[in-house]
Amino acid sequence: MFLLDGRLMPRANRRKNRRKNKKNIRKRKEKEENKNYPTRQIMNRILLAFIMLLHVITISADNKAQLLKLDEAIEQVEKLQAKKMMKIDMLRNSLRRSANDNERMSLCYDIFNEFHVLQFDSALHYINKVHEMATKTGNRHIREMSIVDKAELLGMGGFYPEAIDYLDKEPLDSTDHKVMFKSYIAHFRIYLYWADYCNDAVFAPIYRERASKNLETAMRFIGASPATEYYRGEYYIYVKHDNSNALECYFRVLRSTPHDTREYAMAACAVAHNYSAKGDMEHYEHYLIEAAHSDLLNCTRENMALQDLAMFLYQQGEDNMERAERYINLAMEDAKLFNNRLRIIEISQKLPVIVGAYKQLMKRRNTMLRISTFGVSALAIILIVFVYFFMKQNRQLSTKRRELSETNSELTSLNDRLHTLNDRLLDTNRRREHLAKLYIDLCANFIDRLAKFELLVKRKIKANQIKELLSMASSSKMSDEDAASFLHRFDKAFLDLYPTFVDEFNELLLPDAKILPRKGVSLLTTELRIFALVRLGVTESSEISALLFYTPRTIYNYRSAVKSKAISRDTFEQDVMKLCTVI
């Protein structure tokens, strides 16, 4: 006891309080853990979903690669079967050369095993030969094994009652576990085939029940081998309904047998259907492909994986429809070549569905192809029209460019000519300015002389020197000097203004009548001055005579004389008026 609040507490109460405190502490911890539990649970679910997603993506990518590998094997199937037949021919040659009964029986068994899943009729022929030889030689084990193999072969061929009757008509050696195991397995397989053949609600369950009982009995005699491990898996499926243990058995077969064996294909197909029952379709597809690929490598025509794979791909949609149609046709071809009635019936039910869907797909694709072809053709026509108009526009553009280039050249030429004409115009203006200056100087000179003469006249009159004034006025000396000066200045000014006048004027005359100025005497002759004035627009003879200090008659005679030498007399003076239009 100890003291508490002035009272003593018993030891039992202390222990009770400690247990109560521990319980409260544990409850608080559980409460805290329960608070965090939903969060941990959500995180775990997210992590699991992520891992499953990655796994599905990986399997899906692997399945696509496996399908390509399967397609390659299908392309090589003829070579694989030719290799198989070569091996069979070698065994047949050895059989023909052999004289030993036991060796011949062994060779016949080997040939039967090669034909077992390749061709029903040939396999049946050689298993009959094995049975005959075993009976002849007294080899009971081989004879009973041949009975079981023949019964199983008859079951594969669709002769179910015959197979059961043949298998049950002779008692087998119960001490030979291998024979007994194989016999019950043969019953199991035949009843399974028979149930699948009936595929109804009356007889199929009966045959499946018989198959399960025979499989359960077979387990008493099972040995240790990859083949027996496969049937152990079948036992877990059909008898125990234990998918997990069955998968372990199947996987042991896959790990221990080569990929190109019948046992591997059977185990892979069983694994696929196991995953299908779980709803795991990615793994289902994966192992179906494995099984179909193994069947092709082993030249197995009695197969189920390829038709199931074709149906699965058909259900996946249009992307795999072409491959599904190819696989189901190959499966039907194998079933016919093996002469397997059950497989032919099974495939006959699937084939129309897949082929019909494939034809519909091809019809839609052909429709789309026709539409695409029409569209491409229309686009091609539009493109051709566009190219035509483009080339036409290009040609027009080239023509326009060429014309523009020519126009630019012409403009350049015109510009050069314009510059030349402008220079000539400037030169003409200078000449006209010079002519105007000459005219002003001449007028100023005459005005000055008139002023001086007027002053002289006034001075002479004032000086009463009238006789001397009359003498000066009657003198022609001043007039001749003035006339000569005027004509010289006129010639110079006219030729400055029309430097080509003489040459152009002579072109209007006959060749032997050309008029040329006399060198050192004057610039122009009287005839040239007369027609120079005509060119300037002075056409009246009276006006010309006043300017050149001649009588009108003299001027007329000069004009007539020159006109008589003209090439065109009627239009001579009009032609003279047109001379030197370009200065």
PDB file of C-alpha atoms in Angstrom, residues 56-70 281-290 309 312-313 323:
ATOM      1  CA  VAL A  56      -0.277  -3.016 -68.926  1.00  0.00           C
ATOM      2  CA  ILE A  57       1.608  -0.577 -71.184  1.00  0.00           C
ATOM      3  CA  THR A  58       4.677  -2.843 -71.166  1.00  0.00           C
ATOM      4  CA  ILE A  59       2.616  -5.959 -71.929  1.00  0.00           C
ATOM      5  CA  SER A  60       0.707  -4.126 -74.688  1.00  0.00           C
ATOM      6  CA  ALA A  61       3.934  -3.023 -76.384  1.00  0.00           C
ATOM      7  CA  ASP A  62       5.342  -6.560 -76.003  1.00  0.00           C
ATOM      8  CA  ASN A  63       2.163  -8.027 -77.539  1.00  0.00           C
ATOM      9  CA  LYS A  64       2.570  -5.838 -80.632  1.00  0.00           C
ATOM     10  CA  ALA A  65       6.154  -7.051 -81.004  1.00  0.00           C
ATOM     11  CA  GLN A  66       5.003 -10.666 -80.485  1.00  0.00           C
ATOM     12  CA  LEU A  67       2.345 -10.273 -83.207  1.00  0.00           C
ATOM     13  CA  LEU A  68       5.013  -9.127 -85.649  1.00  0.00           C
ATOM     14  CA  LYS A  69       7.098 -12.138 -84.642  1.00  0.00           C
ATOM     15  CA  LEU A  70       4.062 -14.386 -85.220  1.00  0.00           C
ATOM     16  CA  MET A 281      -6.935  -9.700 -71.400  1.00  0.00           C
ATOM     17  CA  GLU A 282      -3.438  -8.271 -71.924  1.00  0.00           C
ATOM     18  CA  HIS A 283      -1.827 -11.442 -70.532  1.00  0.00           C
ATOM     19  CA  TYR A 284      -4.462 -13.529 -72.290  1.00  0.00           C
ATOM     20  CA  GLU A 285      -3.382 -12.080 -75.636  1.00  0.00           C
ATOM     21  CA  HIS A 286       0.296 -12.424 -74.760  1.00  0.00           C
ATOM     22  CA  TYR A 287       0.160 -16.144 -73.995  1.00  0.00           C
ATOM     23  CA  LEU A 288      -2.200 -16.892 -76.881  1.00  0.00           C
ATOM     24  CA  ILE A 289       0.406 -15.397 -79.201  1.00  0.00           C
ATOM     25  CA  GLU A 290       3.075 -17.506 -77.464  1.00  0.00           C
ATOM     26  CA  LEU A 309      -6.309 -15.339 -81.087  1.00  0.00           C
ATOM     27  CA  PHE A 312      -9.788 -12.008 -79.768  1.00  0.00           C
ATOM     28  CA  LEU A 313      -8.282  -9.692 -82.385  1.00  0.00           C
ATOM     29  CA  ARG A 323      -4.783  -9.897 -89.060  1.00  0.00           C
TER      30      ARG A 323
END
